[in-house]
Short mmCIF file of C-alpha atoms in Angstrom, two decimals:
data_model
loop_
_atom_site.label_atom_id
_atom_site.label_comp_id
_atom_site.label_asym_id
_atom_site.label_seq_id
_atom_site.Cartn_x
_atom_site.Cartn_y
_atom_site.Cartn_z
CA MET D 37 25.78 103.60 -98.83
CA ASN D 38 28.34 101.50 -100.73
CA SER D 39 29.83 98.15 -99.67
CA SER D 40 32.89 99.80 -98.08
CA ASP D 41 30.57 101.99 -95.99
CA ASN D 42 28.67 98.87 -94.90
CA HIS D 43 31.94 97.20 -93.97
CA PHE D 44 33.05 100.21 -91.93
CA THR D 45 29.71 100.45 -90.10
CA SER D 46 29.70 96.72 -89.35
CA ARG D 47 33.28 96.85 -88.10
CA ARG D 48 32.53 99.85 -85.90
CA ASN D 49 29.43 98.22 -84.45
CA PHE D 50 31.32 94.99 -83.83
CA VAL D 51 34.09 96.78 -81.97
CA GLY D 52 31.52 98.76 -79.99
CA VAL D 53 29.68 95.62 -78.88
CA ILE D 54 32.90 93.82 -77.93
CA THR D 55 34.33 96.72 -75.97
CA LYS D 56 31.07 97.33 -74.08
CA SER D 57 30.86 93.67 -73.16
CA MET D 58 34.43 93.83 -71.80
CA GLY D 59 33.60 96.83 -69.67
CA PHE D 60 35.68 99.48 -71.42
CA SER D 61 35.64 101.69 -74.49
CA VAL D 62 38.08 102.28 -77.30
CA LEU D 63 37.91 105.93 -76.29
CA LEU D 64 39.43 104.95 -72.95
CA ALA D 65 42.40 103.14 -74.47
CA PRO D 66 45.84 104.49 -73.44
CA SER D 67 47.12 107.40 -75.51
CA GLY D 68 48.80 106.22 -78.69
CA ILE D 69 47.14 102.78 -78.67
CA ASP D 70 44.35 101.53 -80.92
CA LEU D 71 42.13 98.46 -80.77
CA LEU D 72 41.85 96.52 -84.04
CA SER D 73 38.77 94.55 -85.08
CA ASN D 74 40.67 91.29 -84.55
CA GLY D 75 41.03 92.12 -80.87
CA LEU D 76 44.76 92.91 -81.02
CA TRP D 77 46.35 96.13 -79.81
CA LYS D 78 48.98 98.05 -81.68
CA VAL D 79 51.10 101.04 -80.77
CA GLN D 80 50.11 103.97 -83.00
CA ARG D 81 53.09 106.18 -82.19
CA ALA D 82 56.56 105.99 -80.75
CA PHE D 83 57.02 106.46 -77.03
CA THR D 84 60.00 108.24 -75.52
CA VAL D 85 62.04 106.88 -72.65
CA GLY D 86 60.63 109.61 -70.41
CA GLU D 87 57.05 108.70 -71.31
CA VAL D 88 57.62 105.05 -70.46
CA ILE D 89 59.17 105.98 -67.12
CA ASP D 90 56.34 108.39 -66.31
CA LEU D 91 53.81 105.70 -67.15
CA PHE D 92 55.23 103.47 -64.41
CA LEU D 93 55.68 106.30 -61.94
CA LYS D 94 51.94 106.99 -62.07
CA GLU D 95 51.53 103.64 -60.28
CA ILE D 96 53.88 104.57 -57.42
CA PRO D 97 52.61 106.31 -54.27
CA GLY D 98 54.43 109.61 -53.75
CA ALA D 99 56.39 109.46 -57.00
CA PRO D 100 58.51 111.06 -58.23
CA PHE D 101 60.78 110.84 -55.20
CA GLU D 102 62.99 113.78 -54.26
CA LYS D 103 65.91 111.46 -53.56
CA THR D 104 66.32 108.20 -55.47
CA VAL D 105 68.92 106.11 -57.25
CA ASP D 106 66.37 105.47 -59.99
CA THR D 107 67.89 107.74 -62.60
CA LEU D 108 69.09 107.39 -66.18
CA LYS D 109 72.60 105.95 -66.32
CA SER D 110 72.91 106.55 -70.06
CA GLY D 111 70.82 107.93 -72.90
CA SER D 112 68.12 110.59 -72.59
CA LYS D 113 64.45 110.79 -71.72
CA SER D 114 63.68 112.36 -75.09
CA GLN D 115 64.86 109.47 -77.26
CA GLN D 116 62.23 107.29 -78.89
CA VAL D 117 62.04 103.70 -77.70
CA THR D 118 62.64 100.96 -80.27
CA GLY D 119 62.38 98.13 -77.78
CA ILE D 120 62.73 97.46 -74.06
CA VAL D 121 64.82 94.90 -72.17
CA THR D 122 64.32 94.36 -68.44
CA THR D 123 67.04 92.73 -66.35
CA MET D 124 68.70 92.68 -62.94
CA PHE D 125 72.04 94.11 -64.08
CA ALA D 126 72.78 95.96 -67.31
CA THR D 127 75.89 93.87 -67.95
CA VAL D 128 77.95 94.09 -71.11
CA GLU D 129 76.31 90.84 -72.20
CA ILE D 130 72.82 92.29 -71.67
CA ILE D 131 73.80 95.41 -73.60
CA ARG D 132 75.03 93.27 -76.50
CA LYS D 133 71.80 91.28 -76.50
CA ALA D 134 69.78 94.51 -76.52
CA ILE D 135 71.79 95.68 -79.53
CA GLU D 136 71.09 92.38 -81.32
CA ARG D 137 67.37 92.87 -80.68
CA LYS D 138 67.50 96.52 -81.78
CA ALA D 139 66.19 97.52 -78.35
CA ASN D 140 67.53 100.85 -77.11
CA PHE D 141 66.04 100.98 -73.60
CA ILE D 142 67.27 98.78 -70.74
CA ILE D 143 65.47 98.82 -67.40
CA ALA D 144 67.78 97.39 -64.73
CA HIS D 145 67.14 96.84 -61.05
CA GLU D 146 70.68 97.27 -59.78
CA PRO D 147 73.60 99.65 -60.47
CA THR D 148 75.22 99.77 -63.88
CA PHE D 149 78.58 101.14 -62.74
CA TYR D 150 79.50 99.08 -59.68
CA ASN D 151 78.26 101.26 -56.81
CA HIS D 152 74.86 102.13 -55.36
CA GLN D 153 74.80 105.75 -56.57
CA ASP D 154 76.39 104.92 -59.95
CA GLU D 155 79.07 107.53 -59.28
CA THR D 156 81.61 107.41 -62.11
CA SER D 157 84.17 110.12 -61.36
CA TRP D 158 86.46 107.57 -59.75
CA LEU D 159 86.12 105.29 -62.78
CA GLU D 160 86.92 107.75 -65.57
CA LYS D 161 90.28 106.13 -66.34
CA ASP D 162 89.14 102.56 -65.76
CA GLU D 163 89.18 100.47 -68.95
CA VAL D 164 86.20 98.31 -68.01
CA TYR D 165 84.03 101.32 -67.19
CA ARG D 166 85.07 103.14 -70.37
CA TYR D 167 84.31 100.11 -72.54
CA LYS D 168 80.82 99.77 -71.10
CA ALA D 169 80.02 103.48 -71.16
CA ASP D 170 81.29 103.82 -74.75
CA LEU D 171 79.26 100.78 -75.84
CA LEU D 172 76.08 102.36 -74.48
CA GLN D 173 76.85 105.71 -76.08
CA LYS D 174 77.82 104.24 -79.45
CA HIS D 175 74.51 102.42 -79.76
CA ASN D 176 72.44 105.19 -78.15
CA ILE D 177 71.06 102.93 -75.44
CA ALA D 178 69.24 104.38 -72.45
CA VAL D 179 69.63 102.58 -69.12
CA TRP D 180 67.20 103.39 -66.32
CA ARG D 181 67.57 101.91 -62.88
CA CYS D 182 64.23 100.88 -61.38
CA HIS D 183 64.98 99.97 -57.78
CA ASP D 184 63.28 102.33 -55.34
CA TYR D 185 60.15 102.65 -57.48
CA ILE D 186 59.51 98.96 -58.13
CA HIS D 187 59.96 98.21 -54.43
CA SER D 188 57.53 101.05 -53.63
CA HIS D 189 54.86 99.64 -55.92
CA ARG D 190 51.89 98.13 -54.10
CA PRO D 191 52.42 95.25 -54.03
CA ASP D 192 56.21 95.38 -54.14
CA GLY D 193 56.94 94.35 -57.73
CA VAL D 194 60.07 92.38 -56.85
CA ARG D 195 58.42 90.44 -54.04
CA ALA D 196 55.36 89.78 -56.22
CA GLY D 197 57.60 88.39 -58.96
CA VAL D 198 59.54 86.13 -56.59
CA VAL D 199 56.41 84.86 -54.84
CA LYS D 200 54.86 84.05 -58.20
CA ALA D 201 58.00 82.27 -59.39
CA LEU D 202 57.96 80.15 -56.24
CA GLY D 203 54.25 79.41 -56.66
CA TRP D 204 53.40 80.79 -53.23
CA GLU D 205 50.85 83.49 -54.09
CA LYS D 206 48.07 81.96 -51.98
CA TYR D 207 50.33 81.58 -48.95
CA VAL D 208 51.24 85.27 -48.49
CA ASP D 209 50.23 86.78 -45.15
CA ALA D 210 47.80 89.65 -45.73
CA ASP D 211 49.23 91.69 -42.86
CA ASN D 212 52.90 90.94 -43.54
CA PRO D 213 53.77 90.26 -47.21
CA ALA D 214 57.22 89.02 -46.18
CA LEU D 215 55.69 86.11 -44.26
CA ILE D 216 54.81 83.02 -46.29
CA THR D 217 52.89 80.25 -44.52
CA ILE D 218 53.07 77.03 -46.53
CA PRO D 219 52.11 73.44 -45.75
CA ALA D 220 55.06 72.19 -43.70
CA ILE D 221 57.79 70.41 -45.66
CA PRO D 222 61.36 69.40 -44.79
CA LEU D 223 64.05 71.98 -45.42
CA LYS D 224 65.73 69.66 -47.94
CA ASP D 225 62.56 69.48 -50.06
CA LEU D 226 62.02 73.21 -49.78
CA ILE D 227 65.54 73.87 -51.02
CA THR D 228 64.94 71.56 -53.98
CA HIS D 229 61.72 73.41 -54.73
CA ALA D 230 63.40 76.85 -54.62
CA LYS D 231 66.31 75.74 -56.78
CA GLY D 232 64.00 74.31 -59.40
CA ARG D 233 61.55 77.22 -59.52
CA LEU D 234 64.25 79.92 -59.52
CA GLY D 235 66.78 78.13 -61.72
CA ILE D 236 69.50 77.99 -59.08
CA SER D 237 72.21 75.35 -59.45
CA ASN D 238 73.67 75.69 -55.97
CA LEU D 239 72.83 77.67 -52.85
CA ARG D 240 74.04 78.03 -49.28
CA TYR D 241 72.03 77.14 -46.21
CA ALA D 242 72.30 76.64 -42.47
CA GLY D 243 70.11 74.28 -40.48
CA ASP D 244 68.82 70.77 -40.14
CA LEU D 245 67.74 69.45 -43.55
CA SER D 246 65.03 67.40 -41.86
CA LEU D 247 63.52 70.47 -40.14
CA PHE D 248 59.90 70.97 -41.20
CA CYS D 249 59.40 74.53 -42.46
CA HIS D 250 55.96 76.11 -42.22
CA ARG D 251 56.55 79.83 -41.63
CA ILE D 252 58.99 81.38 -44.10
CA LEU D 253 60.36 84.90 -43.85
CA LEU D 254 61.09 85.83 -47.47
CA MET D 255 63.53 88.74 -47.86
CA PRO D 256 64.84 88.92 -51.44
CA GLY D 257 67.79 91.11 -52.33
CA ALA D 258 70.13 92.59 -49.73
CA SER D 259 68.04 94.25 -47.03
CA GLY D 260 70.93 94.34 -44.57
CA GLY D 261 71.82 92.46 -41.41
CA ARG D 262 69.89 94.62 -38.96
CA SER D 263 66.71 94.44 -41.05
CA GLN D 264 67.00 90.67 -41.45
CA ILE D 265 67.77 90.08 -37.76
CA GLU D 266 65.00 92.36 -36.47
CA ALA D 267 62.43 90.78 -38.80
CA THR D 268 63.53 87.29 -37.78
CA GLY D 269 63.23 88.14 -34.10
CA LYS D 270 59.77 89.59 -34.60
CA VAL D 271 58.28 86.97 -36.93
CA LYS D 272 59.94 83.88 -35.41
CA PRO D 273 59.97 81.95 -38.72
CA ASP D 274 61.06 78.38 -39.26
CA LEU D 275 63.15 79.64 -42.15
CA LEU D 276 64.73 82.91 -43.19
CA MET D 277 65.06 82.88 -46.99
CA CYS D 278 67.06 85.85 -48.22
CA GLY D 279 68.93 87.03 -51.28
CA GLU D 280 72.29 87.84 -49.78
CA LEU D 281 73.75 88.76 -46.39
CA SER D 282 76.87 89.78 -44.55
CA GLU D 283 78.30 86.55 -43.22
CA TRP D 284 79.45 88.29 -40.04
CA GLU D 285 75.93 89.56 -39.26
CA THR D 286 72.84 87.50 -40.12
CA ALA D 287 74.63 84.19 -40.55
CA GLU D 288 76.14 84.51 -37.06
CA TYR D 289 72.76 85.46 -35.59
CA ILE D 290 71.17 82.33 -37.07
CA ARG D 291 74.06 80.22 -35.81
CA ASP D 292 73.59 81.49 -32.25
CA ALA D 293 69.81 81.08 -32.50
CA ARG D 294 70.30 77.43 -33.44
CA LEU D 295 72.87 76.90 -30.67
CA LYS D 296 70.31 78.06 -28.13
CA SER D 297 68.03 75.31 -29.51
CA GLN D 298 65.79 77.54 -31.62
CA LYS D 299 64.32 75.57 -34.54
CA ILE D 300 65.27 77.85 -37.40
CA ALA D 301 67.07 77.55 -40.74
CA LEU D 302 68.63 79.91 -43.23
CA VAL D 303 68.63 79.75 -47.04
CA ILE D 304 70.68 82.19 -49.13
CA LEU D 305 69.32 82.31 -52.67
CA GLY D 306 71.83 84.81 -54.06
CA HIS D 307 71.09 88.43 -54.87
CA ALA D 308 70.33 88.10 -58.58
CA ALA D 309 68.37 84.86 -58.27
CA SER D 310 66.22 86.27 -55.48
CA GLU D 311 65.18 89.42 -57.35
CA GLU D 312 65.37 88.54 -61.06
CA PRO D 313 61.68 87.44 -61.10
CA GLY D 314 60.81 90.99 -60.09
CA LEU D 315 62.10 92.24 -63.42
CA GLU D 316 60.07 89.57 -65.17
CA TRP D 317 57.11 91.09 -63.31
CA MET D 318 58.19 94.49 -64.66
CA ALA D 319 58.27 93.17 -68.22
CA SER D 320 54.76 91.77 -67.80
CA TRP D 321 53.54 95.11 -66.45
CA LEU D 322 55.06 96.97 -69.39
CA LYS D 323 53.52 94.58 -71.92
CA LYS D 324 50.08 95.34 -70.52
CA ALA D 325 50.74 99.09 -70.38
CA LEU D 326 52.40 99.25 -73.83
CA PRO D 327 50.82 96.52 -75.98
CA GLY D 328 52.56 96.28 -79.32
CA MET D 329 55.90 97.48 -77.94
CA ARG D 330 58.75 94.94 -78.21
CA ILE D 331 59.51 94.09 -74.59
CA GLU D 332 61.65 91.21 -73.32
CA HIS D 333 63.09 90.13 -70.00
CA ILE D 334 66.64 88.80 -70.18
CA ALA D 335 68.16 87.36 -67.01
CA SER D 336 71.61 88.70 -66.20
CA GLN D 337 72.46 85.52 -64.26
CA ASN D 338 74.87 85.02 -61.35
CA PRO D 339 78.42 86.26 -62.14
CA LEU D 340 79.90 83.68 -59.77
CA SER D 341 80.47 79.98 -60.35
CA PHE D 342 80.75 77.08 -57.92
CA ILE D 343 83.57 74.52 -57.86
#
């Protein structure tokens, strides 16, 4: 046996010992992934868009769903992935940043073309739509909406991301993940905490800033007035913290609740700010599932400014 054979045997034995001590085997590594002797993973082959999607769907109970908005908005499942960008909205800015990074797969949480179903027949002659659609086609970028599936993950990937960003993981109610029970603090301090942890410059609220908040009903995104009102009535929180709402529904309910002397407050984080951490969670999940793949989360930010 020559020196190269000795080196190979030693390397193989070393990897075998390390992997056994970690409780898994190289043979059990995900398809297309190899473990190097320095402990780093690398992707051995290219993955298609469809393969990446299917990898996540294996984690979702009942997937694939018969009816879902989580479809490709551009590109094809057969194209090989050069890099992945996760974001809330696949805005023109996000598309340009993906192009700069030579990433051809964008995973977005919300619609790309300005309506829930991403219907485009009514937009065919619209200059803004055409510019965006042509930009995606020119650079062969696939956009997949991951809304229904990430919310159906156990735990809900969006909620898990937001809770982590707020630093409230240990305060989640085991029986009701939407209920967060924290050490009581004044509403003013809680707002400061949320703004700092979620990177929000300004937000709207209703309530007494000196009210001590202990039980928080956390409802990121836009779950709808009826859902927010029913959950509030059932949970009886000190604070309803939501992404967005219809001002003529939930906001009016909270106003009347306060006028009848109920000690309750409302904080509106904004849709993007309340769910963006969920796509950071998605990027982290993908990095573990596809080590070696270039994956980056880029926040799409709030399109509105305050004056």
